[in-house]
Coordinates of C-alpha atoms in Angstrom, one line a residue:
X1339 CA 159.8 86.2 40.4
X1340 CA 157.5 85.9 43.2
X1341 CA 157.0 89.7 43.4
X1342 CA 156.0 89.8 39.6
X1343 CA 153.1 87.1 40.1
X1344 CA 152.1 89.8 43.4
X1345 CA 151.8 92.6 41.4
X1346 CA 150.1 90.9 38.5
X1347 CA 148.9 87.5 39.4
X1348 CA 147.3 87.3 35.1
X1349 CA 150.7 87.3 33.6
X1350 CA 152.6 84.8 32.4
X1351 CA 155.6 86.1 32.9
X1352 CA 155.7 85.7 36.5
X1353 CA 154.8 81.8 36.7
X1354 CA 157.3 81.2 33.4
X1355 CA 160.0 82.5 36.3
X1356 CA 158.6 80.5 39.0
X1357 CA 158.1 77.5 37.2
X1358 CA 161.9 77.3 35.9
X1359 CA 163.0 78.0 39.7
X1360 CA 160.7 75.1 40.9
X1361 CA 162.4 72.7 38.5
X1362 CA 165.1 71.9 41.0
X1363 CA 162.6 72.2 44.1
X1364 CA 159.5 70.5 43.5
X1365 CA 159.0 69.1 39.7
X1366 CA 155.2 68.9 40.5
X1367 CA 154.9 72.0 41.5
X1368 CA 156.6 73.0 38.4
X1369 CA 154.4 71.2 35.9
X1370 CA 151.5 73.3 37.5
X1371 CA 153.3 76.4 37.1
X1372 CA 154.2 76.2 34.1
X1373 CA 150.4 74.8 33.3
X1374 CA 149.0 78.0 34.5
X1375 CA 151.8 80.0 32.5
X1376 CA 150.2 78.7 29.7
X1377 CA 146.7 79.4 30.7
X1378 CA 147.6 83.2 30.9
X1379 CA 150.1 83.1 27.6
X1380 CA 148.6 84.6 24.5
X1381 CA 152.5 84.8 22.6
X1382 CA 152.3 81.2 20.4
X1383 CA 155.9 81.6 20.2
X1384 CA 156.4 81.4 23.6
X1385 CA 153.2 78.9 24.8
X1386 CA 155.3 76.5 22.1
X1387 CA 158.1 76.8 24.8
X1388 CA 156.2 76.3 27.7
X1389 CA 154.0 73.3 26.6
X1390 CA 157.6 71.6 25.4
X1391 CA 158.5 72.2 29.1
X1392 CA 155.5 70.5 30.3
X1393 CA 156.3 67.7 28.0
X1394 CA 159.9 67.4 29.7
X1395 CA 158.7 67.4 32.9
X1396 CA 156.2 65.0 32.1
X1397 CA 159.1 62.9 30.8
X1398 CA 160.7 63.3 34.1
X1399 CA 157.6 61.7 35.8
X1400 CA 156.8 65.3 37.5
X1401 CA 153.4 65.3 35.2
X1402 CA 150.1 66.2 37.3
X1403 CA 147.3 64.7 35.8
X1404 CA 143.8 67.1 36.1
X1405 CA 141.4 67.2 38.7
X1406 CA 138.0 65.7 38.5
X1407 CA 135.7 68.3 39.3
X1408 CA 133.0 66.7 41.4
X1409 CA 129.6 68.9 41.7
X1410 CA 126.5 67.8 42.8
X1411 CA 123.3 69.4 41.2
X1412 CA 120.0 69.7 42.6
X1413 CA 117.7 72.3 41.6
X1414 CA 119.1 76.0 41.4
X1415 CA 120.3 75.9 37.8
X1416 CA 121.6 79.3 38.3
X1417 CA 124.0 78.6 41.0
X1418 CA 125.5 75.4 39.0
X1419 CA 125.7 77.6 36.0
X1420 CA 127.4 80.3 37.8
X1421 CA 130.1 77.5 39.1
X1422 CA 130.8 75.8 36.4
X1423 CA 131.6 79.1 34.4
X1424 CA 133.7 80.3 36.9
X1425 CA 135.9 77.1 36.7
X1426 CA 135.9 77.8 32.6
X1427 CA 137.1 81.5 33.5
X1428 CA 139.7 80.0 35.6
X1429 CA 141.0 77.0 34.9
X1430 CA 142.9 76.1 31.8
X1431 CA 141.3 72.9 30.4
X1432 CA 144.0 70.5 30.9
X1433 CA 143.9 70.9 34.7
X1434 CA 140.4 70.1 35.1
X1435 CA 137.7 67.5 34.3
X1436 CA 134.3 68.6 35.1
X1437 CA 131.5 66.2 36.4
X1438 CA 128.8 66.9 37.5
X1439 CA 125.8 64.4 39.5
X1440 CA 122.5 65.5 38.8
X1441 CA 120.7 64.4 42.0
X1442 CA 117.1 64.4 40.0
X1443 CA 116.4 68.1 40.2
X1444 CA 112.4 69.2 39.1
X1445 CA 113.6 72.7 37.3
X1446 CA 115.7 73.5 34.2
X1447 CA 119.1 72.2 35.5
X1448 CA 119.6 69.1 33.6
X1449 CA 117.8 70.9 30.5
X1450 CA 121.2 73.1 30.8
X1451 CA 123.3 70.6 32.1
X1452 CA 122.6 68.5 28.6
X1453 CA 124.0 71.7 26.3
X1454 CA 127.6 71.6 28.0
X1455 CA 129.6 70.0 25.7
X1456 CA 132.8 70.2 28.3
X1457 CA 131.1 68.0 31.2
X1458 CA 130.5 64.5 32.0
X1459 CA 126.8 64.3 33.1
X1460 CA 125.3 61.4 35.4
X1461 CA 121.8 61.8 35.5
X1462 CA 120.2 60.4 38.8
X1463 CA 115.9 59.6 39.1
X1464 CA 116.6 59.7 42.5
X1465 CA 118.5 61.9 44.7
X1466 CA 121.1 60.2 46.2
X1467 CA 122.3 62.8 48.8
X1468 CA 125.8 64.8 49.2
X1469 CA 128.2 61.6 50.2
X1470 CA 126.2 59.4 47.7
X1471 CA 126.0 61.5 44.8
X1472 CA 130.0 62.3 45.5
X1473 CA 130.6 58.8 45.0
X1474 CA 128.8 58.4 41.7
X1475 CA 130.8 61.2 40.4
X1476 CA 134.2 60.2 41.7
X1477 CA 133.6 56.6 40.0
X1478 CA 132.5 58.6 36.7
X1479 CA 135.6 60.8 36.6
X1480 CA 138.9 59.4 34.7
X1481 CA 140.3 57.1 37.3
X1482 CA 143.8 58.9 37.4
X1483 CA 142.8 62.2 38.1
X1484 CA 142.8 63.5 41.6
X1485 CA 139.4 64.5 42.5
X1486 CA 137.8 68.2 43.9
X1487 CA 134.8 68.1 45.7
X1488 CA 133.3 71.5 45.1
X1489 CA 130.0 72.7 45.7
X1490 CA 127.7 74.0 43.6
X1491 CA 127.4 77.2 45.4
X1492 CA 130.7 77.9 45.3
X1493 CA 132.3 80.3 43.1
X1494 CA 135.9 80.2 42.0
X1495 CA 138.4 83.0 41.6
X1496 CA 141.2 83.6 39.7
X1497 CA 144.3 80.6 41.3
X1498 CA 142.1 79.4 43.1
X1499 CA 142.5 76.1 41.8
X1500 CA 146.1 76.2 40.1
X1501 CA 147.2 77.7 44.3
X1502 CA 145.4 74.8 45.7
X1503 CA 146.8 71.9 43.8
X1504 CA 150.2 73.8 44.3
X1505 CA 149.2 73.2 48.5
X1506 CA 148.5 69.4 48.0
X1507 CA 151.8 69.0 46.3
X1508 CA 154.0 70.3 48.4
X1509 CA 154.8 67.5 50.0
X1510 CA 153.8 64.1 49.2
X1511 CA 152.3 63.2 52.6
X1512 CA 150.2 65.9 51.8
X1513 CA 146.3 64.1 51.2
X1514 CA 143.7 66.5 51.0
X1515 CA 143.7 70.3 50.9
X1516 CA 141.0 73.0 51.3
X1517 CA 140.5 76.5 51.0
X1518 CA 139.8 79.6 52.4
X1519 CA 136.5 81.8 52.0
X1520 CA 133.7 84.1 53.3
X1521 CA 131.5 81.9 54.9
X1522 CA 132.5 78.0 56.7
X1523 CA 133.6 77.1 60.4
X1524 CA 136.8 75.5 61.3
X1525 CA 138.6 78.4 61.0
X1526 CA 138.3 78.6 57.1
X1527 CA 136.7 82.2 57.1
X1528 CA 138.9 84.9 56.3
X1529 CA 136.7 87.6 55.1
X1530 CA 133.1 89.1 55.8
X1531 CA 130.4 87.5 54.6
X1532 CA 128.5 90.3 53.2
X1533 CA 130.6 91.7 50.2
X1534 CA 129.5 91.9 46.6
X1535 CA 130.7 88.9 44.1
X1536 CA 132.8 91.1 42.3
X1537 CA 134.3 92.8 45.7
X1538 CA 135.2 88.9 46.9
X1539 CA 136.9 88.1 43.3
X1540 CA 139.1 90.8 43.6
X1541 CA 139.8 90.0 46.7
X1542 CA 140.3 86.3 45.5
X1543 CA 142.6 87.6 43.0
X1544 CA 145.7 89.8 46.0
X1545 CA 144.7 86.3 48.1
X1546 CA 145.5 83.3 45.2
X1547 CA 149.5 83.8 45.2
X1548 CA 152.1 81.8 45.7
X1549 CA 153.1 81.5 49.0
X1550 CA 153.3 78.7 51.7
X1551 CA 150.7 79.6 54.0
X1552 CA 149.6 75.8 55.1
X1553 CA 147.9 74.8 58.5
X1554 CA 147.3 71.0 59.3
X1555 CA 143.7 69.9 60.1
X1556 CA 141.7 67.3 61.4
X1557 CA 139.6 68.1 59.2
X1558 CA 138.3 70.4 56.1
X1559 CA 135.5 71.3 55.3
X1560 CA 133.4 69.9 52.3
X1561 CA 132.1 72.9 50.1
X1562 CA 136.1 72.6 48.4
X1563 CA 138.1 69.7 49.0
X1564 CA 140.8 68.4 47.1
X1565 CA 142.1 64.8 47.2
X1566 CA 145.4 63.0 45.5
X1567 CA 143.9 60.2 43.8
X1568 CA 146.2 58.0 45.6
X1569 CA 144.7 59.0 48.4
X1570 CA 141.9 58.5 47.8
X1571 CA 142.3 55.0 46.9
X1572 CA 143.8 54.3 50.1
X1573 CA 140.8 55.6 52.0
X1574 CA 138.1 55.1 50.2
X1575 CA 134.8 56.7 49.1
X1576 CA 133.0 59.0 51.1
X1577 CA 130.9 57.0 54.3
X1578 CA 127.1 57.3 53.0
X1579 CA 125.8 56.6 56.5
X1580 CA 126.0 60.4 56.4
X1581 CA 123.9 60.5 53.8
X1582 CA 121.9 63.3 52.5
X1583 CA 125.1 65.3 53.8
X1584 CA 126.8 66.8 56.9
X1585 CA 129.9 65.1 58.6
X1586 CA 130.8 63.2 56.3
X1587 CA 133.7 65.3 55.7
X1588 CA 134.5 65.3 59.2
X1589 CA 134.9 61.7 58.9
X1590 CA 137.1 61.5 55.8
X1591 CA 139.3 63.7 57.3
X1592 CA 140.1 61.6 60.4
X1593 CA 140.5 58.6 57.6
X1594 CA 143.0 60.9 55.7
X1595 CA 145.1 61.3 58.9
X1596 CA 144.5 57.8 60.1
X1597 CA 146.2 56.2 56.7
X1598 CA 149.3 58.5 57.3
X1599 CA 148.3 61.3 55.2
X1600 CA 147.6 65.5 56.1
X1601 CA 144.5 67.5 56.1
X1602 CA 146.3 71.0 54.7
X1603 CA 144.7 74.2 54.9
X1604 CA 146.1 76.0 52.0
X1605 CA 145.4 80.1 53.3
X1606 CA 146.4 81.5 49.9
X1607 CA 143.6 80.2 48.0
X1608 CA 140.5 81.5 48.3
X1609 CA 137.0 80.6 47.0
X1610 CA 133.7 82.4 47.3
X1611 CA 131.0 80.5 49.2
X1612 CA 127.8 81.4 49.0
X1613 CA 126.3 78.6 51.7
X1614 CA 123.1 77.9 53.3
X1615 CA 121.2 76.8 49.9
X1616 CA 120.7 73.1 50.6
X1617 CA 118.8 72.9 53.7
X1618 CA 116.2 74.8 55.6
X1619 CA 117.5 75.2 59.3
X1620 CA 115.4 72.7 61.3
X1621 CA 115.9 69.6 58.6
X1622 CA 119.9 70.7 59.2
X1623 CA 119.5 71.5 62.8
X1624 CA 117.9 67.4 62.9
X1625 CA 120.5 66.2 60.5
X1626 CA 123.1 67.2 62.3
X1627 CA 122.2 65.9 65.2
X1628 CA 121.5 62.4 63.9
X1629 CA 124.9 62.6 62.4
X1630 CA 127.2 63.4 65.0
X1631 CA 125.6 60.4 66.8
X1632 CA 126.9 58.5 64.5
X1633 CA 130.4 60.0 63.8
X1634 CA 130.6 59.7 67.8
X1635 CA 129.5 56.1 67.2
X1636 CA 132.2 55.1 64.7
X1637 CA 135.2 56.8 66.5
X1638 CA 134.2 55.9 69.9
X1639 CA 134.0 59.5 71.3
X1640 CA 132.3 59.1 74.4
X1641 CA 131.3 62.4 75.2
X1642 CA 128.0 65.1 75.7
X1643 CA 129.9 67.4 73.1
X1644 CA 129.0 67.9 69.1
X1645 CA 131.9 66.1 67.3
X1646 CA 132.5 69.5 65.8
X1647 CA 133.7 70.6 69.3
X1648 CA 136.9 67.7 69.0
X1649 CA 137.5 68.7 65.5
X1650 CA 136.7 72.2 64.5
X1651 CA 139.2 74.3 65.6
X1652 CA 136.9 77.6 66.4
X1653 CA 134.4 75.3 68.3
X1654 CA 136.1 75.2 71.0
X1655 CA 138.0 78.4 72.7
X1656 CA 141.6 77.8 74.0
X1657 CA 141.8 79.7 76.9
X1658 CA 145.2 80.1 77.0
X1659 CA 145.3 81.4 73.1
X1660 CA 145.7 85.5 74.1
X1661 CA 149.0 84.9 76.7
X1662 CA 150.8 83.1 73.6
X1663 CA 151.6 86.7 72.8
X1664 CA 153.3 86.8 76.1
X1665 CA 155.4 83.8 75.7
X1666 CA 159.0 84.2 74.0
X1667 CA 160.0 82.5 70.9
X1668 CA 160.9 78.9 70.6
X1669 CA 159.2 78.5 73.5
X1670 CA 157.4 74.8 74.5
X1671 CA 154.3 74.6 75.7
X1672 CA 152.3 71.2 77.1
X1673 CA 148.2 71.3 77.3
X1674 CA 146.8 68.9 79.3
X1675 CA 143.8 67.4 78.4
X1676 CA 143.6 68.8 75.1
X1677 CA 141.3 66.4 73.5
X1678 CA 141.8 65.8 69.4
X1679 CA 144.1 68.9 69.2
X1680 CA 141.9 70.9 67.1
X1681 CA 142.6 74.4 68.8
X1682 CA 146.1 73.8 69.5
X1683 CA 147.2 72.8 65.8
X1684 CA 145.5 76.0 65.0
X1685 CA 147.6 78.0 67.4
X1686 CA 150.5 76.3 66.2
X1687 CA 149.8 77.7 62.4
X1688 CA 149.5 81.2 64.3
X1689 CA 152.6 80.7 66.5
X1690 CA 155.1 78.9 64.6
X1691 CA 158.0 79.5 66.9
X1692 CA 156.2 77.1 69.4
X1693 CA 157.0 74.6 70.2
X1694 CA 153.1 72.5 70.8
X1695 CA 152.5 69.5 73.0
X1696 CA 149.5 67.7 74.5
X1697 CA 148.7 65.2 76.4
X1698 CA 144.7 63.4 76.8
X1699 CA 143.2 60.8 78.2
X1700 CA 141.0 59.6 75.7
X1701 CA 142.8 56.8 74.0
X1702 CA 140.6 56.9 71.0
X1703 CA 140.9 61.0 70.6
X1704 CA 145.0 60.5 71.2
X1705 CA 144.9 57.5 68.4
X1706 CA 144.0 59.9 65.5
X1707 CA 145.7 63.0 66.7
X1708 CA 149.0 61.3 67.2
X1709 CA 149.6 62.0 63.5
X1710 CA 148.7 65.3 63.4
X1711 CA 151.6 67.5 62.2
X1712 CA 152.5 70.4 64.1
X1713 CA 151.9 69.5 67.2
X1714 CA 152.9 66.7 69.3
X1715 CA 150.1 64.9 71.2
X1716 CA 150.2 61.4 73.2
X1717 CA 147.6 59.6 75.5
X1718 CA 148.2 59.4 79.2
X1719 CA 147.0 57.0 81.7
X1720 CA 148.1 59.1 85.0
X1721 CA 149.5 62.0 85.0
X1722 CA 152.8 61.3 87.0
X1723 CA 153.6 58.8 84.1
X1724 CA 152.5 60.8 81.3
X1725 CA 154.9 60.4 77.9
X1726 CA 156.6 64.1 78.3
X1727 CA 157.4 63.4 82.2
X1728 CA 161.3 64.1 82.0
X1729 CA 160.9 67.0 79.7
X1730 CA 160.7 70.7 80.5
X1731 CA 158.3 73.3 79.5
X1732 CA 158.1 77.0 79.4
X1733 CA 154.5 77.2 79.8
X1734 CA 151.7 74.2 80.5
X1735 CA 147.7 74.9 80.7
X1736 CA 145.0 72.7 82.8
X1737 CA 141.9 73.5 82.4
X1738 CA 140.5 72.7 85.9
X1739 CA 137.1 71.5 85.0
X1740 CA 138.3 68.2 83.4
X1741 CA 140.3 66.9 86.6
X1742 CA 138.8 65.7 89.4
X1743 CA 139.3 67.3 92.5
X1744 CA 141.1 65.1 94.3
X1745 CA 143.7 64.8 91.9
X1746 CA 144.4 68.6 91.2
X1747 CA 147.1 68.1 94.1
X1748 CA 148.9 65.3 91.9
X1749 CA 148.6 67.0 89.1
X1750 CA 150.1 70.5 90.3
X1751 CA 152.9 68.6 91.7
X1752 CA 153.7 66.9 88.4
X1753 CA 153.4 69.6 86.6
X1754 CA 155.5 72.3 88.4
X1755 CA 158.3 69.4 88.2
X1756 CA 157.9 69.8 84.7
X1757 CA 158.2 73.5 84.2
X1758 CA 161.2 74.8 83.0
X1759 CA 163.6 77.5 85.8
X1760 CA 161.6 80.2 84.4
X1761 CA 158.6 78.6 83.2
X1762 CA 154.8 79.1 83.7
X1763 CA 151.6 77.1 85.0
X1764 CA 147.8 78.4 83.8
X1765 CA 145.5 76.8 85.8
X1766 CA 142.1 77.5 84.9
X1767 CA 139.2 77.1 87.7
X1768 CA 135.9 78.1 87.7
X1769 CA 134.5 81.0 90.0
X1770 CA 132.4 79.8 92.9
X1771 CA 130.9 83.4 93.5
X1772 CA 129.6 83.6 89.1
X1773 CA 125.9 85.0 89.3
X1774 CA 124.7 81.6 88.0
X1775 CA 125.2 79.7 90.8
X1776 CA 123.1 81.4 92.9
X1777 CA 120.7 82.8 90.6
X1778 CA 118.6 79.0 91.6
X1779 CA 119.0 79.8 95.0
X1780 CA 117.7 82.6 94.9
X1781 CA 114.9 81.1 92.9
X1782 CA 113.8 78.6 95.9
X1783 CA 115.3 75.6 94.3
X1784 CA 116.0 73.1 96.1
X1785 CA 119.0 71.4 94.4
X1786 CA 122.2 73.5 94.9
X1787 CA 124.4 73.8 91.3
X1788 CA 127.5 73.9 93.4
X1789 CA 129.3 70.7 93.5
X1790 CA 132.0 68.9 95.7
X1791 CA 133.8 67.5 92.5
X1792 CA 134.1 70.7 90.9
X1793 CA 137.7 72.8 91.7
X1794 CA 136.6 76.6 91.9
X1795 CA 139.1 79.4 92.4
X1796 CA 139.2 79.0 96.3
X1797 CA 140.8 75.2 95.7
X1798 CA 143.8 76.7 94.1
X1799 CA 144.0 79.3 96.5
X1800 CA 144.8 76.7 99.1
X1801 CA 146.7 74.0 96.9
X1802 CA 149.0 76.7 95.6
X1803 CA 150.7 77.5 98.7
X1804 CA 151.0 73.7 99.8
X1805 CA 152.8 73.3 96.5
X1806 CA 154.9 76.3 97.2
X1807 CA 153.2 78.0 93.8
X1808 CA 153.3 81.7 93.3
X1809 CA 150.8 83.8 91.3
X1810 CA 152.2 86.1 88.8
X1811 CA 148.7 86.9 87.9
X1812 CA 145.0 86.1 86.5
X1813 CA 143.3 86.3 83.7
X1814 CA 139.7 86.6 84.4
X1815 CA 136.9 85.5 82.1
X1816 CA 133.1 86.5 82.1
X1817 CA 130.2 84.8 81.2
X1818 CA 127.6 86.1 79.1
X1819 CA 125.0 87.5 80.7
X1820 CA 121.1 87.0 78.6
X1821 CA 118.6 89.8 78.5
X1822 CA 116.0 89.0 80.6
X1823 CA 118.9 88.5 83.4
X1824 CA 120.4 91.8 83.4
X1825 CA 117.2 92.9 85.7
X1826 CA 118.1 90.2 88.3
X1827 CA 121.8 91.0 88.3
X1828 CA 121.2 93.9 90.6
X1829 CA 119.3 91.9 93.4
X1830 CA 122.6 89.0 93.2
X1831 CA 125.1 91.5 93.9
X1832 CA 122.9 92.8 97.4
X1833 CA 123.4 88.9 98.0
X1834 CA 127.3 88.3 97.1
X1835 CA 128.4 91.6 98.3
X1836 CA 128.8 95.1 96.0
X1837 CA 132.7 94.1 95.1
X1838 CA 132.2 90.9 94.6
X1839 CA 133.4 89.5 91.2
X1840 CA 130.2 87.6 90.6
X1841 CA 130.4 88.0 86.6
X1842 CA 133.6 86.3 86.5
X1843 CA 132.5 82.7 85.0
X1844 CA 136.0 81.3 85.4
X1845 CA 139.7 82.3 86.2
X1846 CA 143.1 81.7 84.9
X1847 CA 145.8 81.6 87.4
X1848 CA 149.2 82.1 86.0
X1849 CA 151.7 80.4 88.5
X1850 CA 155.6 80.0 88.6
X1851 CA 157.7 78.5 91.1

């Protein structure tokens, strides 16, 4: 049945199949299957069949009610336009509920918006921003829909919708889902960003099938986000201390998970994103900034890092990730320090026969990411007491430069206890000799970058063998190195020596009993 929806994803036949299978697995998920079998069902004799088995179903209580489609307008009628018939080319009508917020745009929009007889129109004089304008259309939408926040640059693809209300119900502790595309962080690109719009809807169209490809998040990110309605009255209305826009969707996601609820990535439906069309860069670049201040504020993240580096899982670069493909199956594998989790619950969708802990220090980072499926992750006062202390692990990753010095002897002596017979310990240090740390030296400065708090490769060259450690071997990492340094990099090396490894930025030891 599955293989019929693969090989023509605008049949009926296919979903008709699925949809009686999915009767006896998931009734919601059978309502919207057989939804969209009548969507693509042009024999009246059998859409009579199908609409009576929607009416059983919602006699069972296994009814879905639509989605409110909330879409903010400002200005560029054509893009709105180009949305809103794309949801009409693929959506049947009784799944959806389009509204849209006019956010008081100066050219034709609401001219157009008026002659849409299939929309509920709220027509702001003011503009009331990206969170604010959400929230007038989510109180103007039928209060028992579930609600979509969707873009208006955003264009939607055959499934798209129908496979992304199919993620959010596949479990019930499932609270918000997002999608796929061409062009977002957090892991949500898929595909180049430079293909035609009819290249990316056929592409949509092999992408939107039924399959469970579903990653948890922290968060998702706001061009397409879809919310249960229950949800949402548990957590509320977007925060419009973000207003005009930007991490406010950071912030409903950590809501989401801290009310008991999942952020799923649904990788099988994909929606075209056309992006970069509601800021120029340096009001965004100031936005930004203002905002993560006060994301940072209201979570209590103490820390020099953008928020995004906590909770986007491709701002921040596991240095471990490559060796997974090292490490057997059903393996476990403890990271310490490993803030919100962000990286590692993305691993986790990539590995699944891994077993994922992590351990940090931050009570308030631990606090949210604590309910983060897929991965296990508690807060630790000292190390030698951690949570996971009696278990064993098959491979466990410490990033040096977030330990003192002084306690890197504590910490390798806790953590080879914990390692399994035949288990592994990455330590990752930084490299004393990297051309950056003398490059000022060189320059006459008087302030030296090398510190006595850091731990550099020649401090696990010595605590190794104290601990009775053995390398198996190293994974070596180099920095970048910028234009206008590649002429100087010459008149380092006379300085450091002609083999030294002076573009090695950092090292990862791999260590086993």
């Amino acid at each position: 049945m599955l293989e019929k929806i693969k090989e023509n994803p605008l049949d009926y036949k296919g979903y008709f199949e699925y949809a009686k299978y999915l009767e006896n697995v998931n009734l919601k998920q059978a309502y919207l299957t057989y939804e969209n079998a009548l969507f693509y069902c042009q024999d009246e004799l059998v859409r009579i069949e199908i609409q009576n088995k929607l009416d059983e179903i919602a006699y069972r209580q296994g009814k879905v009610e639509p989605a409110s489609i909330v879409i903010l307008s400002y200005n560029n009628r054509q893009l709105t336009q180009q949305c809103i018939e794309s949801i009409r080319e693929t959506t049947p009508a009784s799944a959806r509920e389009i509204v849209i917020v006019d956010n008081n745009s100066q050219d034709d929009s609401v001219e157009y918006l008026r002659q849409q007889d299939d929309i509920v129109l709220v027509e702001n004089d003011f503009n009331a921003g990206f969170p604010g304008g959400c929230n007038i259309g989510i109180k103007a939408s039928k209060k028992e829909n579930d609600i979509f926040l969707l873009n208006n640059d955003t264009i939607l693809c055959a499934n798209s919708l129908y496979i992304l209300r199919m993620g959010l119900y596949e479990r019930d502790n499932y609270g918000a889902a997002g999608c796929v595309t061409n062009n977002a962080s957090n892991n949500q690109t898929i595909i180049e960003d430079n293909l035609t719009i009819d290249e990316y809807k056929e592409f949509g169209l092999k992408t939107n099938v039924c399959e469970k490809k579903y990653e948890y998040k922290l968060m998702l990110i706001g061009f397409a986000i879809l919310i249960k309605r229950k949800v949402l009255n548990i957590v509320g209305l977007l925060d419009e201390q973000f207003s005009p826009g930007n991490y406010e969707d950071d912030d409903y996601g950590l809501r989401v998970l801290k009310a008991g609820y999942q952020n799923v990535l649904v990788h099988n439906s994909f929606i075209i994103h056309l992006g970069g069309k509601s800021f120029i860069s340096e009001e965004r670049k100031e936005l930004m900034s203002n905002n993560n201040v006060k994301l940072k504020k209201k979570y209590h993240i103490k820390s020099d890092f953008d928020s995004s580096y906590y909770l986007h899982s491709d701002f921040s670069y596991a240095f471990f990730g490559d060796y997974l493909k090292k490490v057997n199956n059903e393996s476990r594998l403890l990271e310490v320090n490993c803030e919100m989790g962000a990286r590692m619950a993305h691993l986790a969708y990539e590995h699944p026969d891994i077993d994922f802990y992590g351990l940090d220090q931050s009570i308030q980072c631990a606090s949210i990411s604590t309910h983060l499926e897929g991965v296990h992750i508690e807060h630790y006062f000292d190390i030698e007491n951690n949570p996971f202390r009696s278990m064993k692990f098959d491979l466990i990753t410490l990033d040096c430069s977030k330990i003192k010095k002084d306690e890197l002897s504590k910490y390798l002596s806790v953590l080879k206890d914990m390692l399994s017979d035949t288990g592994k310990l990455m330590v990752l240090a930084k490299n004393q000799s990297y051309y950056m740390n003398w490059y000022p030296i060189m320059m006459g400065e008087t302030k030296s970058t090398f510190s006595s708090d850091i731990i550099y490769c020649k401090d696990i060259d010595e605590m190794m063998i104290s601990h009775d450690l053995k390398v198996e071997s190293w994974i070596f990492y180099f920095g970048n190195v910028s234009e206008d340094m590649k002429s100087k990099i010459e008149a380092i090396q006379n300085i450091v020596g002609k083999d030294s490894k002076f573009l090695i930025e950092s090292t990862a030891y791999i260590l086993h009993k």
